Amino acid sequence: MNLDISRRELLAATGGASLSMLAGCSSSSSSTDSSTPTVASAPASAEPSPEAATSQSPTVPKNADQQRTLTATTGPISPNGTERSNPAWLYDGQTPGPELRVAEGDVLQVSLENQLPDPTTIHWHGIPLANPMDGVPNVTQAPVEPDGTFTYTFEAVPAGTYFYHSHIGLQLDRHLIGPLIVEEESPHVAFDRDIVVIFNDYLRGAPQPESEWAVQGGGGMGGGMGGGMGRNQMDGGMNMASRPDYAGLLANGRLPSNPSEFTIEKGEWLRVRFINASGATTFRVGLGGHRLNITHADGQPVEPVTTDSFAFGPGERYDAVVEANNPGAWAIEARSVDGDEQPATATLRYEGATGTPRKPSFDGNQLGYGDLHAVESIEGLQGSPDRTFDVTLSAGRGPGTWLINGQRFPDADPFAVKAGEHVRIRLNNRSPVAHPMHLHGHFFHVGDVLKDTVMVPGHMGRVTIDFLADNPGEWLFHCHNIYHLDGGMGRIIEYTG
């Protein structure tokens, strides 16, 4: 069966030939150690038209095709199927929150009702919507106070696998997460049906800032380090944990002792949408008895590539099409790259199959960013950038302090851009841990793939991303390890004209 049954025509833009790949390689341009960004701008005569970019940027729609209400409230969860935990913070009383599934181009309206004891918001991770709907407290909206409401309205484009979560403090690690699926009008790959597998972490109590649990040298973080699994470009080469002492890892809200199960038929083609909605865990994912045909990265189509496993950091997503050609019961496992918790697990069970699911070996090929090639590219990124920022990621002197160019967010200077510019960010990681860097409101090119979140390896890892400034507003650019953002690793991308 050929996966490429209706591949979209490639756009003329290539996304820039000099983009650096993730594999810890240096950017093709030199970087600087300055505490402020080095900015290189093209002559005024070469600047793109701001009017052209602004006219195509998203606006807040007036009418909705689908209307939903999400109630943020406290309640117990039972990830092992028996014991009820201390109260978690949940959407509609469940974890993960309800799956929101809409057709590409539909206008979705979601009313958030806050029944929590603290203010909250919802961020729609990966969707390049209009700035007032982005859900970043004190940047794009005021926090929604207890007993308050806020209505988010946006057009669901482009199609892809996304998720939603609170963007206040450490609330994501209280289980305020849920999947958002925007279905294509014309998929570039064939499949019979799709399922969602969303991974996250499990704390028995409330999350605490890193400064309250970090120990010099990494001891006491994450319940152990290493995990006995090798390293590669996508897991960031981490050799020091930077995560709390989690009680476990969850797949679709369940611990490995109580895995969710999907019944499949021999001969069908199953699309699995993998979402890393964790607060701080990089996962390596594999499926027993089957290979994974990777078809989408961060929701955006890629030329199908076959692999045995992949690693992804907080905020990243991968879609894989699986050919059901090996009857039995098989485990999907997501192992922590830098922790020793039991892997998050879900089960694929063929009709009539019995017995304990067989596990993946993780001995085969592992996906790298260099294996991914976008089906579509961003127009306007040909040639040299109009503006370049050299960005250094580093750890501060005190535990739980994380910096961009020596500054700790929110007490940090914005990165100013103009509408229509081709913007390049060259990331240099001087800390010992990887950072999953996420850009709100835009997709970017890294190598030949289109993403919104990218892992920057520790120990002098370098990554270059290019994006088109086509969505005016104030947009957060930050590490999606929520403890690193809480410690200051964020900046605002600010449109100035």
Short mmCIF file of C-alpha atoms in Angstrom, two decimals:
data_model
loop_
_atom_site.label_atom_id
_atom_site.label_comp_id
_atom_site.label_asym_id
_atom_site.label_seq_id
_atom_site.Cartn_x
_atom_site.Cartn_y
_atom_site.Cartn_z
CA MET A 1 0.00 0.00 0.00
CA ASN A 2 1.39 3.40 -0.99
CA LEU A 3 1.03 5.99 1.75
CA ASP A 4 1.41 8.89 -0.70
CA ILE A 5 -1.99 8.70 -2.36
CA SER A 6 -2.79 12.42 -2.58
CA ARG A 7 0.40 14.32 -1.83
CA ARG A 8 0.02 18.08 -1.94
CA GLU A 9 2.06 19.99 -4.47
CA LEU A 10 5.28 21.36 -3.07
CA LEU A 11 5.46 25.12 -2.83
CA ALA A 12 8.28 26.95 -4.54
CA ALA A 13 9.88 28.11 -1.29
CA THR A 14 12.55 25.80 0.14
CA GLY A 15 12.85 27.33 3.60
CA GLY A 16 16.47 28.46 3.26
CA ALA A 17 19.36 26.24 2.30
CA SER A 18 21.62 27.24 5.20
CA LEU A 19 19.40 26.14 8.10
CA SER A 20 21.35 24.06 10.61
CA MET A 21 20.22 20.56 11.50
CA LEU A 22 19.56 19.64 15.09
CA ALA A 23 22.30 17.05 15.53
CA GLY A 24 24.35 19.33 17.76
CA CYS A 25 25.91 20.94 14.69
CA SER A 26 26.99 24.56 14.48
CA SER A 27 25.01 27.11 12.54
CA SER A 28 26.44 28.07 9.20
CA SER A 29 26.74 31.61 10.55
CA SER A 30 28.81 32.60 13.54
CA SER A 31 27.09 33.37 16.84
CA THR A 32 27.91 35.80 19.58
CA ASP A 33 28.16 35.59 23.37
CA SER A 34 26.61 39.01 23.93
CA SER A 35 23.94 39.33 26.61
CA THR A 36 21.74 41.10 24.07
CA PRO A 37 20.68 39.79 20.66
CA THR A 38 22.78 40.59 17.64
CA VAL A 39 20.42 41.83 14.95
CA ALA A 40 21.28 42.04 11.27
CA SER A 41 18.75 43.81 9.05
CA ALA A 42 18.50 44.09 5.29
CA PRO A 43 18.53 47.50 3.63
CA ALA A 44 15.19 49.31 3.73
CA SER A 45 14.74 48.80 -0.01
CA ALA A 46 14.85 45.02 0.51
CA GLU A 47 12.25 44.82 3.27
CA PRO A 48 9.04 42.94 2.44
CA SER A 49 5.73 44.77 2.39
CA PRO A 50 4.16 44.89 5.88
CA GLU A 51 0.74 45.32 4.28
CA ALA A 52 1.07 41.99 2.48
CA ALA A 53 1.77 40.09 5.70
CA THR A 54 -0.83 41.91 7.79
CA SER A 55 -3.59 41.32 5.25
CA GLN A 56 -3.10 37.54 5.59
CA SER A 57 -2.68 37.33 9.36
CA PRO A 58 -5.45 35.68 11.40
CA THR A 59 -8.29 37.72 12.83
CA VAL A 60 -10.81 36.77 15.50
CA PRO A 61 -13.87 35.31 13.70
CA LYS A 62 -17.37 36.48 14.59
CA ASN A 63 -19.32 33.30 13.96
CA ALA A 64 -18.64 29.74 15.15
CA ASP A 65 -19.14 26.37 13.45
CA GLN A 66 -18.62 24.51 16.74
CA GLN A 67 -19.18 25.70 20.29
CA ARG A 68 -17.80 23.97 23.36
CA THR A 69 -17.45 24.73 27.05
CA LEU A 70 -14.46 23.58 29.11
CA THR A 71 -14.79 23.79 32.87
CA ALA A 72 -11.54 23.95 34.79
CA THR A 73 -12.15 22.38 38.19
CA THR A 74 -10.57 20.26 40.90
CA GLY A 75 -11.24 16.56 41.29
CA PRO A 76 -9.65 13.17 41.98
CA ILE A 77 -8.15 10.98 39.28
CA SER A 78 -7.43 7.26 39.27
CA PRO A 79 -4.47 6.65 36.94
CA ASN A 80 -3.97 3.09 38.20
CA GLY A 81 -7.68 2.26 37.92
CA THR A 82 -8.23 1.77 41.65
CA GLU A 83 -6.79 4.34 44.04
CA ARG A 84 -8.13 7.87 43.80
CA SER A 85 -5.45 10.53 43.91
CA ASN A 86 -5.39 13.79 45.76
CA PRO A 87 -7.45 16.39 43.89
CA ALA A 88 -5.94 17.32 40.52
CA TRP A 89 -6.85 20.28 38.34
CA LEU A 90 -8.82 19.09 35.35
CA TYR A 91 -10.82 20.10 32.30
CA ASP A 92 -14.37 18.73 32.65
CA GLY A 93 -13.25 16.49 35.50
CA GLN A 94 -10.97 14.25 33.44
CA THR A 95 -7.37 13.79 32.37
CA PRO A 96 -6.55 14.34 29.65
CA GLY A 97 -9.34 16.82 28.97
CA PRO A 98 -12.00 16.16 26.32
CA GLU A 99 -10.75 15.56 22.78
CA LEU A 100 -11.70 18.54 20.64
CA ARG A 101 -11.96 17.45 17.01
CA VAL A 102 -12.92 19.84 14.22
CA ALA A 103 -12.74 19.99 10.44
CA GLU A 104 -10.06 22.09 8.79
CA GLY A 105 -11.36 25.62 8.30
CA ASP A 106 -14.11 25.40 10.92
CA VAL A 107 -14.41 28.19 13.45
CA LEU A 108 -14.16 26.79 16.97
CA GLN A 109 -15.50 28.69 19.97
CA VAL A 110 -14.56 27.44 23.42
CA SER A 111 -15.81 29.04 26.62
CA LEU A 112 -13.51 28.50 29.59
CA GLU A 113 -15.30 28.44 32.94
CA ASN A 114 -12.84 28.72 35.80
CA GLN A 115 -13.95 26.87 38.93
CA LEU A 116 -10.38 26.58 40.25
CA PRO A 117 -9.14 28.41 43.33
CA ASP A 118 -6.58 30.32 41.20
CA PRO A 119 -6.63 32.26 37.91
CA THR A 120 -6.04 30.25 34.72
CA THR A 121 -6.01 30.47 30.90
CA ILE A 122 -5.97 28.10 27.90
CA HIS A 123 -3.22 28.13 25.29
CA TRP A 124 -3.91 26.37 21.96
CA HIS A 125 -0.49 24.86 21.38
CA GLY A 126 0.69 25.00 17.77
CA ILE A 127 -2.29 26.81 16.18
CA PRO A 128 -1.21 30.14 14.60
CA LEU A 129 -4.38 31.94 15.67
CA ALA A 130 -5.01 35.65 16.24
CA ASN A 131 -2.92 37.08 19.08
CA PRO A 132 -5.81 37.90 21.51
CA MET A 133 -6.79 34.20 21.53
CA ASP A 134 -3.34 32.79 22.40
CA GLY A 135 -3.95 32.40 26.13
CA VAL A 136 -0.71 33.78 27.57
CA PRO A 137 -1.47 35.57 30.85
CA ASN A 138 -0.56 39.26 31.04
CA VAL A 139 0.70 39.14 27.45
CA THR A 140 -2.30 38.35 25.25
CA GLN A 141 -5.04 38.33 27.89
CA ALA A 142 -5.74 38.93 31.56
CA PRO A 143 -5.85 35.73 33.59
CA VAL A 144 -9.34 34.31 34.05
CA GLU A 145 -10.13 34.74 37.73
CA PRO A 146 -11.92 32.13 39.84
CA ASP A 147 -15.63 31.97 38.88
CA GLY A 148 -14.76 33.92 35.72
CA THR A 149 -15.16 33.00 32.08
CA PHE A 150 -13.36 33.71 28.83
CA THR A 151 -14.36 32.75 25.30
CA TYR A 152 -11.74 31.71 22.75
CA THR A 153 -12.74 31.89 19.08
CA PHE A 154 -10.45 30.95 16.21
CA GLU A 155 -10.38 29.37 12.77
CA ALA A 156 -9.00 25.82 12.89
CA VAL A 157 -6.23 26.08 10.28
CA PRO A 158 -3.99 24.52 9.30
CA ALA A 159 -4.99 20.91 9.88
CA GLY A 160 -2.88 18.97 12.33
CA THR A 161 -2.36 17.39 15.73
CA TYR A 162 -2.34 20.00 18.50
CA PHE A 163 -3.20 20.21 22.18
CA TYR A 164 -4.47 22.72 24.70
CA HIS A 165 -3.20 23.48 28.19
CA SER A 166 -3.07 26.08 30.90
CA HIS A 167 -0.31 28.66 30.47
CA ILE A 168 -0.16 29.91 34.04
CA GLY A 169 2.75 28.87 36.23
CA LEU A 170 3.03 25.11 36.69
CA GLN A 171 -0.66 24.36 36.11
CA LEU A 172 0.06 22.13 33.11
CA ASP A 173 1.63 19.63 35.54
CA ARG A 174 -1.65 19.53 37.48
CA HIS A 175 -3.24 17.79 34.41
CA LEU A 176 -4.74 20.83 32.69
CA ILE A 177 -4.14 19.38 29.21
CA GLY A 178 -6.20 17.97 26.35
CA PRO A 179 -5.90 17.07 22.63
CA LEU A 180 -7.03 19.31 19.78
CA ILE A 181 -7.35 17.57 16.39
CA VAL A 182 -7.95 19.50 13.17
CA GLU A 183 -8.83 17.03 10.42
CA GLU A 184 -7.55 17.57 6.87
CA GLU A 185 -9.83 18.15 3.93
CA SER A 186 -7.47 16.04 1.80
CA PRO A 187 -4.85 14.03 3.76
CA HIS A 188 -1.56 13.36 1.97
CA VAL A 189 -1.53 9.80 3.38
CA ALA A 190 -4.10 6.99 3.53
CA PHE A 191 -5.42 5.50 6.75
CA ASP A 192 -8.59 3.77 7.92
CA ARG A 193 -8.99 5.54 11.26
CA ASP A 194 -6.94 7.46 13.78
CA ILE A 195 -6.36 7.42 17.52
CA VAL A 196 -4.70 9.83 19.93
CA VAL A 197 -2.02 8.85 22.47
CA ILE A 198 -1.11 11.72 24.77
CA PHE A 199 1.80 11.36 27.21
CA ASN A 200 2.34 13.33 30.38
CA ASP A 201 3.78 13.12 33.89
CA TYR A 202 2.15 12.18 37.18
CA LEU A 203 2.73 14.02 40.44
CA ARG A 204 0.83 12.93 43.54
CA GLY A 205 0.87 16.45 44.94
CA ALA A 206 1.00 19.99 43.63
CA PRO A 207 3.99 20.94 41.45
CA GLN A 208 6.66 23.09 43.05
CA PRO A 209 9.18 25.50 41.47
CA GLU A 210 12.50 23.90 40.59
CA SER A 211 14.31 25.96 43.21
CA GLU A 212 12.38 24.01 45.87
CA TRP A 213 13.37 20.51 44.72
CA ALA A 214 16.59 20.91 42.73
CA VAL A 215 19.79 19.57 44.25
CA GLN A 216 23.23 20.66 43.13
CA GLY A 217 24.52 18.29 40.44
CA GLY A 218 21.13 16.79 39.58
CA GLY A 219 20.65 14.45 42.56
CA GLY A 220 17.04 13.94 43.56
CA MET A 221 15.70 15.04 40.17
CA GLY A 222 13.34 12.87 38.22
CA GLY A 223 13.74 9.73 40.27
CA GLY A 224 16.99 8.76 38.58
CA MET A 225 18.98 9.51 35.46
CA GLY A 226 20.01 7.86 32.26
CA GLY A 227 17.45 5.10 31.95
CA GLY A 228 19.89 2.86 30.09
CA MET A 229 18.87 4.24 26.68
CA GLY A 230 21.37 5.77 24.28
CA ARG A 231 21.35 9.35 23.06
CA ASN A 232 20.82 11.04 19.71
CA GLN A 233 20.05 14.41 18.23
CA MET A 234 16.33 14.37 19.06
CA ASP A 235 16.60 13.51 22.74
CA GLY A 236 19.13 16.30 23.17
CA GLY A 237 21.98 14.24 24.60
CA MET A 238 20.83 14.95 28.16
CA ASN A 239 23.01 13.59 30.94
CA MET A 240 21.47 15.55 33.78
CA ALA A 241 17.80 15.44 34.72
CA SER A 242 15.93 18.70 35.15
CA ARG A 243 12.56 17.46 36.26
CA PRO A 244 10.69 16.71 39.49
CA ASP A 245 10.56 13.35 41.19
CA TYR A 246 7.54 12.08 39.28
CA ALA A 247 5.42 9.27 40.71
CA GLY A 248 4.90 7.87 37.22
CA LEU A 249 4.37 8.45 33.52
CA LEU A 250 0.94 8.47 31.90
CA ALA A 251 -0.46 7.50 28.51
CA ASN A 252 -3.98 8.84 28.00
CA GLY A 253 -4.19 9.53 31.73
CA ARG A 254 -3.27 5.99 32.82
CA LEU A 255 -0.26 4.47 34.52
CA PRO A 256 1.42 1.39 32.97
CA SER A 257 -0.39 -0.88 35.44
CA ASN A 258 -3.71 0.22 33.91
CA PRO A 259 -3.02 0.88 30.21
CA SER A 260 -5.61 2.11 27.75
CA GLU A 261 -6.30 -0.43 25.01
CA PHE A 262 -7.24 -0.07 21.33
CA THR A 263 -8.76 -2.96 19.37
CA ILE A 264 -7.53 -3.17 15.78
CA GLU A 265 -8.19 -5.43 12.79
CA LYS A 266 -5.60 -7.17 10.68
CA GLY A 267 -5.12 -5.34 7.40
CA GLU A 268 -6.21 -1.90 8.53
CA TRP A 269 -3.99 1.18 8.48
CA LEU A 270 -4.03 3.05 11.76
CA ARG A 271 -2.95 6.65 12.19
CA VAL A 272 -1.58 7.25 15.69
CA ARG A 273 -1.32 10.86 16.81
CA PHE A 274 1.39 11.06 19.49
CA ILE A 275 1.40 14.14 21.75
CA ASN A 276 4.02 14.98 24.38
CA ALA A 277 2.00 17.10 26.81
CA SER A 278 4.36 16.53 29.73
CA GLY A 279 5.71 19.21 31.97
CA ALA A 280 9.34 18.14 31.74
CA THR A 281 9.84 14.68 30.19
CA THR A 282 11.48 13.79 26.89
CA PHE A 283 10.10 10.44 25.75
CA ARG A 284 11.44 7.77 23.42
CA VAL A 285 8.49 6.01 21.76
CA GLY A 286 8.25 2.59 20.12
CA LEU A 287 5.60 0.02 19.21
CA GLY A 288 6.15 -3.70 19.62
CA GLY A 289 6.02 -5.80 16.45
CA HIS A 290 5.48 -2.93 14.01
CA ARG A 291 7.36 -0.12 12.33
CA LEU A 292 6.19 3.49 12.43
CA ASN A 293 5.59 5.42 9.21
CA ILE A 294 6.07 9.03 10.36
CA THR A 295 3.73 11.27 8.36
CA HIS A 296 3.47 14.52 10.36
CA ALA A 297 5.75 16.56 12.64
CA ASP A 298 4.04 19.01 15.00
CA GLY A 299 0.89 18.42 12.98
CA GLN A 300 2.38 19.41 9.62
CA PRO A 301 2.77 16.91 6.74
CA VAL A 302 6.15 15.35 5.99
CA GLU A 303 7.21 12.91 3.32
CA PRO A 304 6.50 9.53 4.96
CA VAL A 305 9.57 8.00 6.56
CA THR A 306 9.76 4.62 8.29
CA THR A 307 11.42 4.20 11.67
CA ASP A 308 11.41 1.90 14.69
CA SER A 309 11.26 4.64 17.33
CA PHE A 310 11.45 8.37 17.86
CA ALA A 311 12.19 10.74 20.73
CA PHE A 312 10.27 13.93 21.37
CA GLY A 313 10.35 16.66 23.97
CA PRO A 314 7.57 18.51 25.80
CA GLY A 315 5.31 20.23 23.27
CA GLU A 316 6.31 18.11 20.25
CA ARG A 317 3.91 15.87 18.31
CA TYR A 318 4.37 13.12 15.72
CA ASP A 319 1.78 11.26 13.65
CA ALA A 320 2.57 7.74 12.47
CA VAL A 321 0.66 5.38 10.20
CA VAL A 322 0.91 1.74 11.27
CA GLU A 323 0.10 -1.21 9.03
CA ALA A 324 -1.77 -3.83 11.10
CA ASN A 325 0.05 -6.86 9.67
CA ASN A 326 1.24 -8.71 12.79
CA PRO A 327 -1.64 -10.12 14.89
CA GLY A 328 -1.31 -10.30 18.64
CA ALA A 329 -1.19 -7.87 21.53
CA TRP A 330 1.47 -5.16 21.32
CA ALA A 331 2.60 -2.39 23.64
CA ILE A 332 3.18 1.23 22.74
CA GLU A 333 5.87 2.38 25.16
CA ALA A 334 7.19 5.85 25.91
CA ARG A 335 10.37 5.72 27.99
CA SER A 336 11.75 8.73 29.80
CA VAL A 337 15.09 9.70 28.26
CA ASP A 338 16.48 11.03 31.54
CA GLY A 339 14.41 9.30 34.22
CA ASP A 340 13.93 5.78 35.51
CA GLU A 341 10.15 5.67 35.86
CA GLN A 342 8.28 2.73 34.35
CA PRO A 343 7.47 3.61 30.70
CA ALA A 344 4.10 5.12 29.85
CA THR A 345 2.16 2.38 28.06
CA ALA A 346 -0.88 1.82 25.83
CA THR A 347 -1.93 -1.40 24.09
CA LEU A 348 -2.84 -2.28 20.52
CA ARG A 349 -4.72 -5.58 20.55
CA TYR A 350 -5.86 -7.38 17.42
CA GLU A 351 -9.40 -8.71 17.52
CA GLY A 352 -9.44 -12.07 19.31
CA ALA A 353 -5.87 -11.78 20.60
CA THR A 354 -5.17 -12.64 24.22
CA GLY A 355 -2.18 -12.53 26.50
CA THR A 356 0.25 -9.93 27.79
CA PRO A 357 1.23 -7.27 25.25
CA ARG A 358 4.73 -7.68 23.84
CA LYS A 359 7.05 -4.71 24.22
CA PRO A 360 9.19 -2.84 21.68
CA SER A 361 12.92 -3.57 21.75
CA PHE A 362 14.22 -0.05 20.89
CA ASP A 363 17.13 -1.73 19.11
CA GLY A 364 16.27 -0.53 15.61
CA ASN A 365 16.43 2.75 13.73
CA GLN A 366 15.61 5.96 15.60
CA LEU A 367 14.18 8.97 13.81
CA GLY A 368 16.26 12.15 13.50
CA TYR A 369 15.22 15.62 12.35
CA GLY A 370 17.39 15.13 9.28
CA ASP A 371 15.07 12.28 8.19
CA LEU A 372 12.12 14.66 7.93
CA HIS A 373 11.18 16.59 4.79
CA ALA A 374 8.20 18.91 4.72
CA VAL A 375 5.48 18.40 2.13
CA GLU A 376 4.89 22.16 2.15
CA SER A 377 7.22 25.03 2.97
CA ILE A 378 6.65 28.60 4.11
CA GLU A 379 6.58 31.14 1.31
CA GLY A 380 8.84 34.14 1.84
CA LEU A 381 11.84 32.37 3.36
CA GLN A 382 14.04 32.21 0.29
CA GLY A 383 17.51 33.65 0.56
CA SER A 384 19.03 35.58 3.44
CA PRO A 385 16.98 36.65 6.47
CA ASP A 386 15.91 40.25 7.03
CA ARG A 387 16.57 39.96 10.75
CA THR A 388 18.77 37.59 12.78
CA PHE A 389 18.87 37.00 16.52
CA ASP A 390 21.75 35.18 18.18
CA VAL A 391 20.29 33.59 21.29
CA THR A 392 22.19 31.91 24.14
CA LEU A 393 20.33 29.53 26.46
CA SER A 394 21.95 29.11 29.87
CA ALA A 395 21.43 28.17 33.49
CA GLY A 396 21.59 30.95 36.06
CA ARG A 397 23.62 30.89 39.24
CA GLY A 398 20.83 29.75 41.51
CA PRO A 399 18.86 26.49 41.14
CA GLY A 400 15.78 26.90 39.02
CA THR A 401 17.10 29.95 37.16
CA TRP A 402 17.12 29.74 33.36
CA LEU A 403 18.18 32.55 31.06
CA ILE A 404 18.03 33.73 27.46
CA ASN A 405 20.95 36.01 26.60
CA GLY A 406 21.59 36.51 30.31
CA GLN A 407 18.10 37.79 31.08
CA ARG A 408 15.36 36.14 33.10
CA PHE A 409 11.79 36.46 31.82
CA PRO A 410 9.61 38.44 32.40
CA ASP A 411 12.33 41.00 33.20
CA ALA A 412 13.77 40.64 29.72
CA ASP A 413 13.90 42.74 26.57
CA PRO A 414 11.58 41.74 23.72
CA PHE A 415 12.88 40.69 20.32
CA ALA A 416 11.51 43.27 17.90
CA VAL A 417 10.44 42.27 14.38
CA LYS A 418 8.46 43.87 11.57
CA ALA A 419 5.56 42.35 9.68
CA GLY A 420 6.66 40.56 6.52
CA GLU A 421 10.25 39.93 7.63
CA HIS A 422 12.10 36.65 7.23
CA VAL A 423 13.41 36.16 10.78
CA ARG A 424 16.22 33.81 11.76
CA ILE A 425 16.96 32.74 15.35
CA ARG A 426 20.29 31.01 16.00
CA LEU A 427 20.10 29.10 19.27
CA ASN A 428 23.22 28.19 21.26
CA ASN A 429 22.65 26.05 24.36
CA ARG A 430 25.32 26.57 27.02
CA SER A 431 23.44 24.65 29.68
CA PRO A 432 23.92 20.91 30.37
CA VAL A 433 20.31 19.99 29.52
CA ALA A 434 18.20 20.06 26.37
CA HIS A 435 15.54 22.70 25.89
CA PRO A 436 12.35 22.19 23.84
CA MET A 437 11.94 25.69 22.42
CA HIS A 438 8.41 26.64 21.34
CA LEU A 439 7.33 29.65 19.27
CA HIS A 440 3.76 30.82 19.63
CA GLY A 441 1.71 31.98 16.65
CA HIS A 442 4.04 30.73 13.91
CA PHE A 443 5.58 27.68 12.32
CA PHE A 444 9.29 27.71 11.57
CA HIS A 445 11.71 25.79 9.41
CA VAL A 446 14.46 23.73 11.02
CA GLY A 447 16.39 21.98 8.32
CA ASP A 448 13.77 20.78 5.84
CA VAL A 449 10.93 20.29 8.31
CA LEU A 450 8.17 22.61 9.48
CA LYS A 451 7.65 22.74 13.27
CA ASP A 452 6.60 24.91 16.19
CA THR A 453 8.72 23.20 18.89
CA VAL A 454 12.32 22.03 18.56
CA MET A 455 14.80 20.31 20.89
CA VAL A 456 18.07 22.17 21.39
CA PRO A 457 20.71 19.73 22.73
CA GLY A 458 22.64 20.49 25.88
CA HIS A 459 26.40 21.06 26.09
CA MET A 460 26.80 23.65 23.30
CA GLY A 461 24.06 22.28 21.07
CA ARG A 462 23.10 24.63 18.25
CA VAL A 463 19.90 24.93 16.23
CA THR A 464 18.77 27.52 13.70
CA ILE A 465 15.12 28.26 13.00
CA ASP A 466 13.59 30.52 10.34
CA PHE A 467 10.07 31.94 10.38
CA LEU A 468 8.01 34.48 8.49
CA ALA A 469 6.69 37.38 10.57
CA ASP A 470 3.15 37.12 9.23
CA ASN A 471 1.05 37.20 12.43
CA PRO A 472 1.30 40.59 14.23
CA GLY A 473 1.12 40.81 17.99
CA GLU A 474 3.20 39.88 21.02
CA TRP A 475 4.20 36.21 20.94
CA LEU A 476 5.93 34.12 23.57
CA PHE A 477 9.09 32.19 22.63
CA HIS A 478 10.11 29.87 25.44
CA CYS A 479 11.33 26.54 26.71
CA HIS A 480 8.41 24.10 26.98
CA ASN A 481 9.88 22.44 30.04
CA ILE A 482 7.50 24.36 32.29
CA TYR A 483 10.02 24.45 35.13
CA HIS A 484 12.50 26.19 32.84
CA LEU A 485 9.89 28.73 31.74
CA ASP A 486 8.93 29.24 35.37
CA GLY A 487 12.64 29.85 36.02
CA GLY A 488 12.85 32.54 33.33
CA MET A 489 13.60 30.90 29.95
CA GLY A 490 11.28 32.95 27.78
CA ARG A 491 11.15 36.05 25.60
CA ILE A 492 8.49 38.03 23.74
CA ILE A 493 8.64 38.34 19.95
CA GLU A 494 7.17 41.81 19.47
CA TYR A 495 5.94 43.25 16.18
CA THR A 496 6.89 46.91 15.93
CA GLY A 497 5.59 47.74 12.47
#
